[in-house]
Coordinates of C-alpha atoms in Angstrom, one line a residue:
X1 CA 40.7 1.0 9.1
X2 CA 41.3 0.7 5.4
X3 CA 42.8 -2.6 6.5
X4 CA 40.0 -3.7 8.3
X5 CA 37.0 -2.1 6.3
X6 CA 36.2 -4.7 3.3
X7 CA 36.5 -8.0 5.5
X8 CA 35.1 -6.3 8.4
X9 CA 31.8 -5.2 6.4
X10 CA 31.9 -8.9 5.4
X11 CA 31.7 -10.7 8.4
X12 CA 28.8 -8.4 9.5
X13 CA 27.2 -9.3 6.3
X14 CA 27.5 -13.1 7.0
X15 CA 26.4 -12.2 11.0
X16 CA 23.2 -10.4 8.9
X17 CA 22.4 -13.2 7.3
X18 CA 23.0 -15.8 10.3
X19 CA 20.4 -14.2 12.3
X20 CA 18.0 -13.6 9.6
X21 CA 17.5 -17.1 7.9
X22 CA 17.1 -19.8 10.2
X23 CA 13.8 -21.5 10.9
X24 CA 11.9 -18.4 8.6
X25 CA 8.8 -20.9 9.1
X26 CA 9.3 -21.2 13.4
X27 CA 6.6 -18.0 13.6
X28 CA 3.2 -18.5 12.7
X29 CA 1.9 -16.1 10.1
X30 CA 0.5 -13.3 11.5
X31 CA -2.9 -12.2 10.2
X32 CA -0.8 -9.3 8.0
X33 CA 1.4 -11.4 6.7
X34 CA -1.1 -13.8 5.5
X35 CA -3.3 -11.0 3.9
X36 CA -0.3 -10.7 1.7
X37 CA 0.7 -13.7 0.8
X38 CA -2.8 -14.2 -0.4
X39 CA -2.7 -10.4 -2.5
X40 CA 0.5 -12.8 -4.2
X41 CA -1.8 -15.2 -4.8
X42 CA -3.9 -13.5 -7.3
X43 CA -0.5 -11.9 -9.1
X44 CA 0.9 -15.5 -9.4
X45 CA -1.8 -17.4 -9.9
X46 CA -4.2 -14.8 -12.0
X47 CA -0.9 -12.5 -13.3
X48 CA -3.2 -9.5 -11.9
X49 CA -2.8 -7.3 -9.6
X50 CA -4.9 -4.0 -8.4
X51 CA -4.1 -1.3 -6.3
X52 CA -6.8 -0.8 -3.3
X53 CA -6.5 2.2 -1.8
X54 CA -8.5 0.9 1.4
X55 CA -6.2 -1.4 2.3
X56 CA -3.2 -3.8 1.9
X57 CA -0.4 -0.6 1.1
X58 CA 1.9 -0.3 -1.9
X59 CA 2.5 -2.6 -4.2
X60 CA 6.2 -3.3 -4.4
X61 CA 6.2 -6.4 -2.0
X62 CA 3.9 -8.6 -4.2
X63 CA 5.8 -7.4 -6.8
X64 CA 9.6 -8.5 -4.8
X65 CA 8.2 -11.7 -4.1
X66 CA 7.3 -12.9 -7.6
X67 CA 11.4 -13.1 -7.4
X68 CA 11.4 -15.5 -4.8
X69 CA 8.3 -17.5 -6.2
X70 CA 10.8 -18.3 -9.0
X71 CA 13.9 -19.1 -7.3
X72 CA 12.0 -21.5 -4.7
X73 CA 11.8 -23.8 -8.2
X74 CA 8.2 -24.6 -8.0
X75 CA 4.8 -22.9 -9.8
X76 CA 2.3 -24.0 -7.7
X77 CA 1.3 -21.4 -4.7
X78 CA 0.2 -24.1 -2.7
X79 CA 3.9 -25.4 -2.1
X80 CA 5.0 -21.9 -1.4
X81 CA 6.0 -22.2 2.4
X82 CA 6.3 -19.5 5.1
X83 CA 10.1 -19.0 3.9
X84 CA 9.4 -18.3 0.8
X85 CA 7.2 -15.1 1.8
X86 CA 9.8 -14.1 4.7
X87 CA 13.0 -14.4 2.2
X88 CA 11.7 -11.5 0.3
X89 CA 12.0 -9.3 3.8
X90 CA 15.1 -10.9 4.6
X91 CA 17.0 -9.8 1.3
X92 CA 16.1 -6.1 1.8
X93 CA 17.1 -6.4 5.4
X94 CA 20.3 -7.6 4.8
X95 CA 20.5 -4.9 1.3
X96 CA 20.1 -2.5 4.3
X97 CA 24.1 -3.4 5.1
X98 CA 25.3 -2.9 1.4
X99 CA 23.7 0.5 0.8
X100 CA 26.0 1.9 3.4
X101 CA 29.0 1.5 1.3
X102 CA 27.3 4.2 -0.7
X103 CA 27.4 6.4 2.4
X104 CA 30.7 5.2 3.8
X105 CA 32.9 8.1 2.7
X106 CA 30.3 10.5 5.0
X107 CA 29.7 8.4 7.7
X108 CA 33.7 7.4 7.8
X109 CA 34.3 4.1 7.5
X110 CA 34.9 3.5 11.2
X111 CA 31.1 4.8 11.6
X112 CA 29.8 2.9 8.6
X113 CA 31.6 -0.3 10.2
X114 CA 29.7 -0.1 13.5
X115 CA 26.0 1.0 11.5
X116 CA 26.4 -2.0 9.4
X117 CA 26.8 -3.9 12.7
X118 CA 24.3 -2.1 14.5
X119 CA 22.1 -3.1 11.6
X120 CA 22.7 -6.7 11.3
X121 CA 21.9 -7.5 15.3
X122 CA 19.5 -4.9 16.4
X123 CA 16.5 -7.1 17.6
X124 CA 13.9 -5.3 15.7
X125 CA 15.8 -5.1 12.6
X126 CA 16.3 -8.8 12.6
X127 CA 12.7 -9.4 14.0
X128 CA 11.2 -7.3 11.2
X129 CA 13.6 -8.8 8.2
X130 CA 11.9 -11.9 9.3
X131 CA 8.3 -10.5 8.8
X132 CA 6.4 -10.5 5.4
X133 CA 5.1 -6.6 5.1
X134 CA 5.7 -3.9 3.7
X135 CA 8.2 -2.1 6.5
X136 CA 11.4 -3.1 5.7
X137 CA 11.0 -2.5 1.9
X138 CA 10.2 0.8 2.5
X139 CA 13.4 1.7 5.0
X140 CA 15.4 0.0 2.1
X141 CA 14.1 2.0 -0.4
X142 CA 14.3 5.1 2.2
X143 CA 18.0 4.3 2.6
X144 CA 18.2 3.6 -1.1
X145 CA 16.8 7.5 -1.5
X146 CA 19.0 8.7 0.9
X147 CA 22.4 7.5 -0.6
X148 CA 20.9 8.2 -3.8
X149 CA 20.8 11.7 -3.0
X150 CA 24.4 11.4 -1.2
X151 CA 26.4 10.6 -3.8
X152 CA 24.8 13.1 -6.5
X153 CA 25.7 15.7 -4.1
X154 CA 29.4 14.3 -4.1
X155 CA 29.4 13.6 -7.8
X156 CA 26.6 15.7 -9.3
X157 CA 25.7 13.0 -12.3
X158 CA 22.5 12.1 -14.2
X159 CA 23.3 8.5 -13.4
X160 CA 23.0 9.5 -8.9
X161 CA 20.2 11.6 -9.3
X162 CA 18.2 9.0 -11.5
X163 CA 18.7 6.5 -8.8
X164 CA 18.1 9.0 -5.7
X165 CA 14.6 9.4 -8.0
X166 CA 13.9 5.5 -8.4
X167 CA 14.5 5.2 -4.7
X168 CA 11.5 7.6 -4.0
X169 CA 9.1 6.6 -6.4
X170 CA 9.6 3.0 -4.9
X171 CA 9.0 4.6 -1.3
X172 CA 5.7 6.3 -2.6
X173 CA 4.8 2.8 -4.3
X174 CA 5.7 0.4 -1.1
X175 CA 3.5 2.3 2.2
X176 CA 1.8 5.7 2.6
X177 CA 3.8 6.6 5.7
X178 CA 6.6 7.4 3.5
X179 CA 5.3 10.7 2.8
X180 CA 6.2 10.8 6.9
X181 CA 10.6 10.3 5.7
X182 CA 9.9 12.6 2.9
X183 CA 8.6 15.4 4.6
X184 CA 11.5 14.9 7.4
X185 CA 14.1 14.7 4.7
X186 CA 13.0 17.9 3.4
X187 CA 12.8 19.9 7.0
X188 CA 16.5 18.0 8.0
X189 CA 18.1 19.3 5.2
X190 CA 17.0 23.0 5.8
X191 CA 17.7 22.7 9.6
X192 CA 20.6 21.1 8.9
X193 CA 21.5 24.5 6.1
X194 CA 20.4 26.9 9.1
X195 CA 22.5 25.0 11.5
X196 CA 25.5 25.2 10.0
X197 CA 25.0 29.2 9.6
X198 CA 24.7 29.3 13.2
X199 CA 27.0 27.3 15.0
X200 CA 30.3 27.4 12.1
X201 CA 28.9 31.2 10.4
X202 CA 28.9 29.0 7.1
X203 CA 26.5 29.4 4.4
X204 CA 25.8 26.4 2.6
X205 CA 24.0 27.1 -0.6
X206 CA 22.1 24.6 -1.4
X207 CA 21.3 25.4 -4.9
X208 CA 24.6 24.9 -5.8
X209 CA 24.8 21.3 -5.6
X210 CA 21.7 20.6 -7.9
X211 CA 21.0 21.0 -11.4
X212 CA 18.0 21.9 -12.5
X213 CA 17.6 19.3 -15.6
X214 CA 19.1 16.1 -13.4
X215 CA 16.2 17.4 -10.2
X216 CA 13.4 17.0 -13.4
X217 CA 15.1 13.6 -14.5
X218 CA 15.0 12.5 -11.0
X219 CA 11.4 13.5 -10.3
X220 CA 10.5 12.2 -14.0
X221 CA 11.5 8.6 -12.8
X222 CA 10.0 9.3 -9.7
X223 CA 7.1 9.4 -11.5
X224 CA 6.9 6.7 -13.8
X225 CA 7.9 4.5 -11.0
X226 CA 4.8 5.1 -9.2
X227 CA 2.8 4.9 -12.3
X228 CA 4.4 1.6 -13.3
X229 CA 3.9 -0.2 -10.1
X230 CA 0.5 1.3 -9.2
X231 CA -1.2 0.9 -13.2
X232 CA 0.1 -2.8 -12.3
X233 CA 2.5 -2.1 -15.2
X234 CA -0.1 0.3 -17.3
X235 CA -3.1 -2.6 -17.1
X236 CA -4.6 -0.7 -14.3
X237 CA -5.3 3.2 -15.3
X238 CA -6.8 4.0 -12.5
X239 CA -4.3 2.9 -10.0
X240 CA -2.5 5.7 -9.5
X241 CA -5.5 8.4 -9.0
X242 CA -6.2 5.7 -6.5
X243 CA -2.3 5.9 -5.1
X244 CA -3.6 9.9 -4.3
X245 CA -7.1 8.8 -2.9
X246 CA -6.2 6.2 -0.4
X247 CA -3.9 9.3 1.6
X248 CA -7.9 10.5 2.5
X249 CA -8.4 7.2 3.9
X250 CA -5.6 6.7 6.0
X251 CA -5.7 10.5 7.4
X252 CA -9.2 9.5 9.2
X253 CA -6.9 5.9 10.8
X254 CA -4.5 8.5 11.5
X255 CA -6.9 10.9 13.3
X256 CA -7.7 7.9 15.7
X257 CA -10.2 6.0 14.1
X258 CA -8.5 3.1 14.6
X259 CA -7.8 0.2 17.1
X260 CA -4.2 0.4 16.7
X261 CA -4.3 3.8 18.6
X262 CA -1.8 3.7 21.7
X263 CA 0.1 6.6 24.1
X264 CA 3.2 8.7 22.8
X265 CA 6.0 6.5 24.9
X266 CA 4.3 3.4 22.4
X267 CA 7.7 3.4 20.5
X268 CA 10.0 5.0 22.9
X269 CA 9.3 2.0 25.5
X270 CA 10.1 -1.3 23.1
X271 CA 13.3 0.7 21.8
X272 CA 14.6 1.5 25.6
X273 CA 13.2 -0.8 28.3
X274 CA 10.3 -3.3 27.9
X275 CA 9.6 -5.9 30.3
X276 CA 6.3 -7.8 31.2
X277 CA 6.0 -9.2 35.1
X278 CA 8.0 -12.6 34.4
X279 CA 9.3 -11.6 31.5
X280 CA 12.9 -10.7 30.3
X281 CA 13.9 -7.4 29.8
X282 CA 14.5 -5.9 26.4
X283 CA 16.4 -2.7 25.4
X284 CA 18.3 -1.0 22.3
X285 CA 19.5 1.7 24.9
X286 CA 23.2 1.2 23.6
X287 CA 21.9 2.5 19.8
X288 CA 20.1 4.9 22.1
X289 CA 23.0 6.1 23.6
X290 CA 25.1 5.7 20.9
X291 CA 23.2 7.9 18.6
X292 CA 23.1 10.5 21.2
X293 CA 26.9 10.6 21.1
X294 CA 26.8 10.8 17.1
X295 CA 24.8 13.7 17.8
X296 CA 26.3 15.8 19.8
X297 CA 29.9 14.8 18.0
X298 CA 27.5 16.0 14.5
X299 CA 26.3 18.9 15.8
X300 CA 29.5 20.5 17.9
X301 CA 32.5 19.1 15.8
X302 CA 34.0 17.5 19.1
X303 CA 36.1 14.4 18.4
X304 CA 35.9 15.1 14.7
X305 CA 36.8 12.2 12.4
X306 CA 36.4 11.7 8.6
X307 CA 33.1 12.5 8.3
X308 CA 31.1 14.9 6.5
X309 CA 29.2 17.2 9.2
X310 CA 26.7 18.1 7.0
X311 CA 25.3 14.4 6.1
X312 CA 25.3 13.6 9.8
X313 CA 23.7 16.5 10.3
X314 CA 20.8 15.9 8.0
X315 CA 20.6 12.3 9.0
X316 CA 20.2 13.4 12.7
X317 CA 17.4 16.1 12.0
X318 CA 15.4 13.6 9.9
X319 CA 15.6 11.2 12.9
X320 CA 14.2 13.5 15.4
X321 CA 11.6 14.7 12.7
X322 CA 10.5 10.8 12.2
X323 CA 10.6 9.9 16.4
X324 CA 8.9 13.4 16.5
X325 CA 5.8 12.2 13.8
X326 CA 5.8 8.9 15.1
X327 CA 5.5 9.9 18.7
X328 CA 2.9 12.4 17.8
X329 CA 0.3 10.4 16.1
X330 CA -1.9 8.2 17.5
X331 CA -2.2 5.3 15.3
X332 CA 0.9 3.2 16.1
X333 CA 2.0 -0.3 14.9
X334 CA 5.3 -1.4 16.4
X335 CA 6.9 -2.5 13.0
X336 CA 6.9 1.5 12.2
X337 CA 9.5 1.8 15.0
X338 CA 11.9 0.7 11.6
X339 CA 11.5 4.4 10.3
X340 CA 13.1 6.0 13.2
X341 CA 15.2 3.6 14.3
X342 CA 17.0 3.3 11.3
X343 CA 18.3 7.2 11.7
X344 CA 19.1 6.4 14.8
X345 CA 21.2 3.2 14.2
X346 CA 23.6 5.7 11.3
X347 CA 24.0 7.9 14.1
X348 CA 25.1 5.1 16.3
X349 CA 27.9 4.4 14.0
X350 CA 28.8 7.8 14.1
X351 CA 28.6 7.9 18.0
X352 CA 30.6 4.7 18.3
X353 CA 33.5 5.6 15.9
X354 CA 33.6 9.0 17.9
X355 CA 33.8 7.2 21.4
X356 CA 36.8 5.3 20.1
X357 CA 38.5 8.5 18.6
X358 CA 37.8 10.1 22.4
X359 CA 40.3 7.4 23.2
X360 CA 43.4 8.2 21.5
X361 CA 45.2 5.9 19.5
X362 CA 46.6 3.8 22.3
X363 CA 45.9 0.8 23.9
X364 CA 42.6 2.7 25.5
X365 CA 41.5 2.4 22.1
X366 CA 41.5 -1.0 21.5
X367 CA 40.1 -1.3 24.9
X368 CA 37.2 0.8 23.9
X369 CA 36.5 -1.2 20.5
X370 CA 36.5 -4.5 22.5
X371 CA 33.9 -3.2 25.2
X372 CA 32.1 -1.4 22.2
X373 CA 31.9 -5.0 20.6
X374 CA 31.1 -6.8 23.7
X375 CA 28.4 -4.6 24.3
X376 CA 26.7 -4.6 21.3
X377 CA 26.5 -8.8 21.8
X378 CA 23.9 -8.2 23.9
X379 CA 22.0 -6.7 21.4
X380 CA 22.5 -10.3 19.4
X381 CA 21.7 -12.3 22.1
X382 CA 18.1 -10.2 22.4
X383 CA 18.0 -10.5 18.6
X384 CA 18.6 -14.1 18.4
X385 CA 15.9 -14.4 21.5
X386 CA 13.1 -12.0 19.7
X387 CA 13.4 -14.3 17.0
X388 CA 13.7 -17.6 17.5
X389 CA 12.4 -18.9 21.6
X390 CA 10.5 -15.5 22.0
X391 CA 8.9 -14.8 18.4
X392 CA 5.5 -15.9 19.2
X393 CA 6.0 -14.3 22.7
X394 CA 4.1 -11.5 24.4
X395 CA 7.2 -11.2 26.1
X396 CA 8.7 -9.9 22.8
X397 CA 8.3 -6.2 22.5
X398 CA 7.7 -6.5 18.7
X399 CA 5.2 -9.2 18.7
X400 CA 1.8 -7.7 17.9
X401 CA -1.6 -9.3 17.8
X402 CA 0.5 -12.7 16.7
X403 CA -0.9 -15.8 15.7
X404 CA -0.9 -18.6 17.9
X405 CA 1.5 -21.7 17.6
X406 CA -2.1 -23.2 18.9
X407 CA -3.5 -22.6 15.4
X408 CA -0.8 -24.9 14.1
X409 CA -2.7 -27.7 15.4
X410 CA -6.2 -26.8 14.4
X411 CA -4.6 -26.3 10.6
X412 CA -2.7 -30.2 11.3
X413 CA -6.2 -31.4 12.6
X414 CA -7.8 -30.3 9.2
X415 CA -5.4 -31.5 7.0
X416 CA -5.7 -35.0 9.0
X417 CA -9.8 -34.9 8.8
X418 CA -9.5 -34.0 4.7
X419 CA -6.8 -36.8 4.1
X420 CA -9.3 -39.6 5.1
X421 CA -12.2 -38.0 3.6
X422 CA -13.3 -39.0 0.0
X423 CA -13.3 -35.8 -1.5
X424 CA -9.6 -35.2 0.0
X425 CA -9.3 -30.9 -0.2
X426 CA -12.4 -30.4 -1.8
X427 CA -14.2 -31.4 1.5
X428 CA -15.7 -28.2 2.2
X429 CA -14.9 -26.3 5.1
X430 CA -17.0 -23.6 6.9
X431 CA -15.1 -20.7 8.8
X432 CA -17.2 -17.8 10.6
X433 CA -16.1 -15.5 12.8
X434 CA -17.0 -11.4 13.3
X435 CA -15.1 -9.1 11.9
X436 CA -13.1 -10.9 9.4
X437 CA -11.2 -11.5 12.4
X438 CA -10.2 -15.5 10.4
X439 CA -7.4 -14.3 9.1
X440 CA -4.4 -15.8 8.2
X441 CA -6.6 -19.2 8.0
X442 CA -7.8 -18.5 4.6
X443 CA -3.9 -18.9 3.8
X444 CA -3.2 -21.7 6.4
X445 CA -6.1 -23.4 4.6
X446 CA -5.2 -22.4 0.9
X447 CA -5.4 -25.9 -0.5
X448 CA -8.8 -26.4 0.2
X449 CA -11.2 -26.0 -3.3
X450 CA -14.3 -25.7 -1.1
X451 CA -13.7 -23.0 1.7
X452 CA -16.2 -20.3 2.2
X453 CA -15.9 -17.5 5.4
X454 CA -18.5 -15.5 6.7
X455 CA -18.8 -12.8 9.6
X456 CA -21.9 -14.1 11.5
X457 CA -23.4 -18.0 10.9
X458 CA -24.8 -18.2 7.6
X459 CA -28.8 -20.0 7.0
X460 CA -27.2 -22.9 6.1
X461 CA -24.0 -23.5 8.2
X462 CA -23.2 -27.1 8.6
X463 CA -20.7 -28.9 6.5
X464 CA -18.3 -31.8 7.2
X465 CA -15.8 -29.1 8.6
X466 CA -17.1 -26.1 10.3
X467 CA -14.3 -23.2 12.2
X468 CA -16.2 -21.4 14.6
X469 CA -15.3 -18.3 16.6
X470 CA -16.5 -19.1 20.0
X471 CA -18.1 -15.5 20.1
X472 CA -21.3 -17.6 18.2
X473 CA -21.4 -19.6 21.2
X474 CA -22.9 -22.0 18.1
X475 CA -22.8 -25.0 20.3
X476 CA -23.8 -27.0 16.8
X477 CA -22.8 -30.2 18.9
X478 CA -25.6 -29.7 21.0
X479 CA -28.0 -29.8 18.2
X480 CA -30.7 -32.4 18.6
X481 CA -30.0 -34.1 14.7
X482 CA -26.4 -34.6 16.3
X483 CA -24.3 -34.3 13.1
X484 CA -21.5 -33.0 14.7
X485 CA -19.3 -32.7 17.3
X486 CA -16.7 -30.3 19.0
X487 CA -13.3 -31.6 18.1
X488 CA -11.1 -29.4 19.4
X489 CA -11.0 -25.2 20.8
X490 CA -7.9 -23.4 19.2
X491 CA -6.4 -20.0 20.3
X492 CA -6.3 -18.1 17.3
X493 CA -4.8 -14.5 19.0
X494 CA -5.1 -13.1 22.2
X495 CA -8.8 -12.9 23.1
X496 CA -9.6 -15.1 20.1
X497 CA -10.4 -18.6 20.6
X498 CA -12.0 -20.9 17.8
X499 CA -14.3 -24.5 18.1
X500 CA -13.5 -26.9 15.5
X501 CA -16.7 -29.1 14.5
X502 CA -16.7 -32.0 12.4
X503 CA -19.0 -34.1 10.8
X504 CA -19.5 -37.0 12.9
X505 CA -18.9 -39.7 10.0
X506 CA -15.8 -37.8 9.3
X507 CA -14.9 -37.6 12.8
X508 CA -15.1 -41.7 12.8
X509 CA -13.5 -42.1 9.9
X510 CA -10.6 -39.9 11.4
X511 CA -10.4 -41.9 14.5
X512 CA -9.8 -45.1 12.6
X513 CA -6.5 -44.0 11.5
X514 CA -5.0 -43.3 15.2
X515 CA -2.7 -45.5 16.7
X516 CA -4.5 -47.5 19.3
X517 CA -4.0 -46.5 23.1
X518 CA -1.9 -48.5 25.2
X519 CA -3.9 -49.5 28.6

């Protein structure tokens, strides 16, 4: 394995990044990732940010992407495309592959080999490294903690323990659900400690592998993390009292005072079977499965390897406490399914390293590797497929209110009506719909310097352009001045259809520019 290790981790690296960075800009936003892009806006354009506990999580990821604002090579946020957003996700996906070297001498490097490629093709870790929110920062930063934690116990140094400490306060500062991983670190590690007392009659004393001045170092940075990131860099003294309040907030969304409220299975079904009527069928069930076998090789010491019992052992208790709290509470989104899944997929390694040990070291075992790796190309082929023909799809099992491709051609229709209008993107454009339910136009529509957006139809709601949820029923073509007419009725979401009205001087002016029709 030594032989193969280093190359091997390479090519799964390159595999990583093969699935993750084609065509970032084939999705439409959806309405998160637009919300976000536009929180950027105000730290690029304004060099301000503030924390809002109501909404919009952490701040890390605004923060992340002011690095790939700088490497795309351009200042202006209007140029800043869809990729440069969705790069920022696909560098901590991928940085999910290099922080298991930093676990490799617990997880054996047979079972480190087979997480890293578990990582790089499972279809919702490559779906979600292609998404710009906050999710797969914070399982980065969770894994970052993690091995943090690891190697201080292996090496007990000021230098492991400051980084373990880094790793949470960056957790804490990128979602609120991380208080969900710490909670099931904590509980893991004690089951894990009670465990081992019962099943090998050894007593693991914890204490022993901490010191007391490196735990206050680590919880120091911890600290100032948080504080750093959520004072916007000490401008902001109120952010972090705000970091506490916002936990009031969310434990009322929690409680089920939310729309995003769905059964216990909501997770279990996308990981394990998921198939609408004409549909293909979708499942992880070999990381299922998999993990399973890590498990019980974990927990029983049957075909041991060169692992360390005791890391597995945590890493498989805070798994079952994360599908436990996930499964329990009522507010679901399925990009959470990252928290969970991520436990699972270390355990897989360890599961699939064991089922080749079960085979002895003749030709069974290469026979086992090579069904292990043909197996595991379905899970590519159904990552490749949630990402690129079915990322728009309700077909997808991770797709989740998404944006229409239709809305493409309402944003293309606008950008054709202000390029033959005098006042180019400072025509001013209307958009009203309920609910704030616009979003992401006001980032589709970001060039415009006259753009206003209201919930119900304002007093005075005609202008050249006018986006209208069909909710209104406005019917402003029908009007007996006739100013306008309907150009168009754009899906925005599921249920949510818009009517595109234009001036009717504009309209003409529009019209001169297409090609005439052949008879």
């Amino acid at each position: 394995m030594k032989r193969w290790f280093a190359p091997g981790m390479l090519l799964v690296f390159g595999l990583a990044l093969a699935l993750r960075l084609p065509q970032l800009d084939l999705r439409p936003m959806h309405n998160d990732e637009g919300v976000n892009a536009m929180r950027f806006r105000t730290l690029w354009v304004d060099s301000t940010y503030r924390y809002d506990p109501n909404e919009f999580h952490g701040p890390t990821l605004e923060y992340a992407t002011a690095a790939s604002a700088e490497l795309s090579g351009s200042r202006d946020f209007d140029q800043f495309s869809e990729a440069t957003y969705r790069l920022v996700t696909v560098a901590f996906g991928a940085g999910l592959i290099l922080l298991l070297l930093l676990l490799a001498d617990g997880l054996g490097k047979a079972g480190t080999l087979w997480a890293a490629l578990f990582t790089a093709i499972s279809p919702a870790m490559v779906f979600y490294s292609r998404y710009y929110i906050h999710e797969m920062l914070l399982v980065f930063f969770t894994a970052l903690t993690l091995a943090g934690a690891w190697r201080y116990v292996k090496a007990k140094t000021l230098g492991w323990a400051l980084l373990a400490g880094a790793g949470l306060g960056l957790m804490f500062a990128t979602k609120e659900t991380f208080v969900f991983a710490v909670v099931s670190m904590v509980a893991a590690v004690g089951c894990a400690v009670m465990w081992s007392r019962w099943a090998d009659g050894k007593r693991v004393d914890v204490k022993a592998h901490f010191e007391s001045r490196h735990v206050v170092a680590a919880l120091a940075v911890t600290l100032l993390v948080s504080v750093a990131f959520f004072s916007s860099f000490f401008g902001n003294a109120g952010g972090p009292l705000d970091s506490l309040k916002t936990y009031l907030i969310w434990w009322h969304r929690a409680g089920g005072e939310s729309p995003h409220v769905h059964p216990w299975y909501f997770y279990l079904r996308r990981l394990l079977f998921f198939h609408y009527r004409n549909g293909p069928f979708w499942s992880e069930g070999l990381i299922a499965g998999l993990t399973a076998v890590g498990g019980v090789a974990a927990f029983t010491r049957r075909w041991p390897g060169p692992t360390e019992d005791m890391l597995i052992r945590v890493i498989a208790f805070y798994t079952a406490g994360m599908t436990l709290i996930y499964t329990v509470l009522p507010y679901k989104t399925p990009w959470c399914v990252l928290g969970l899944l991520h436990g699972m997929i270390l355990l897989a390694g360890v599961g699939a390293a064991a089922v080749v040990r079960m085979c002895g070291e003749g030709r069974l075992k290469w026979v086992a590797c090579a069904a292990l790796v043909i197996a595991s190309a379905q899970l590519g082929w159904q990552a490749w497929r949630a990402s690129f023909p079915f990322c728009a799809s309700q077909f997808n099992p991770y797709v989740y209110a998404q944006t229409s491709p239709d809305i493409l051609k309402l944003v293309a229709k606008v950008e054709a009506l202000a390029a033959v209008s005098p006042q180019n993107h400072g025509t001013l454009v209307k958009v009203m719909s309920p609910r704030n339910d616009y979003w992401p136009l006001p980032w589709y529509l970001r060039r415009f310097q006259r753009t206003g957006f209201w919930n119900e139809i304002p007093s005075e709601p005609l202008a050249p352009i006018m986006i209208v949820s069909s909710e209104f029923q406005a019917a402003f073509d029908e009007r007996p001045q006739k100013t306008h007419l309907m150009a168009g009725y754009f899906q925005l979401r599921p249920q949510v259809f818009f009517e595109l009205y234009v001036e009717i001087n504009l309209w003409r002016d529009y019209v001169k520019t297409l090609p005439p029709e052949n008879d």
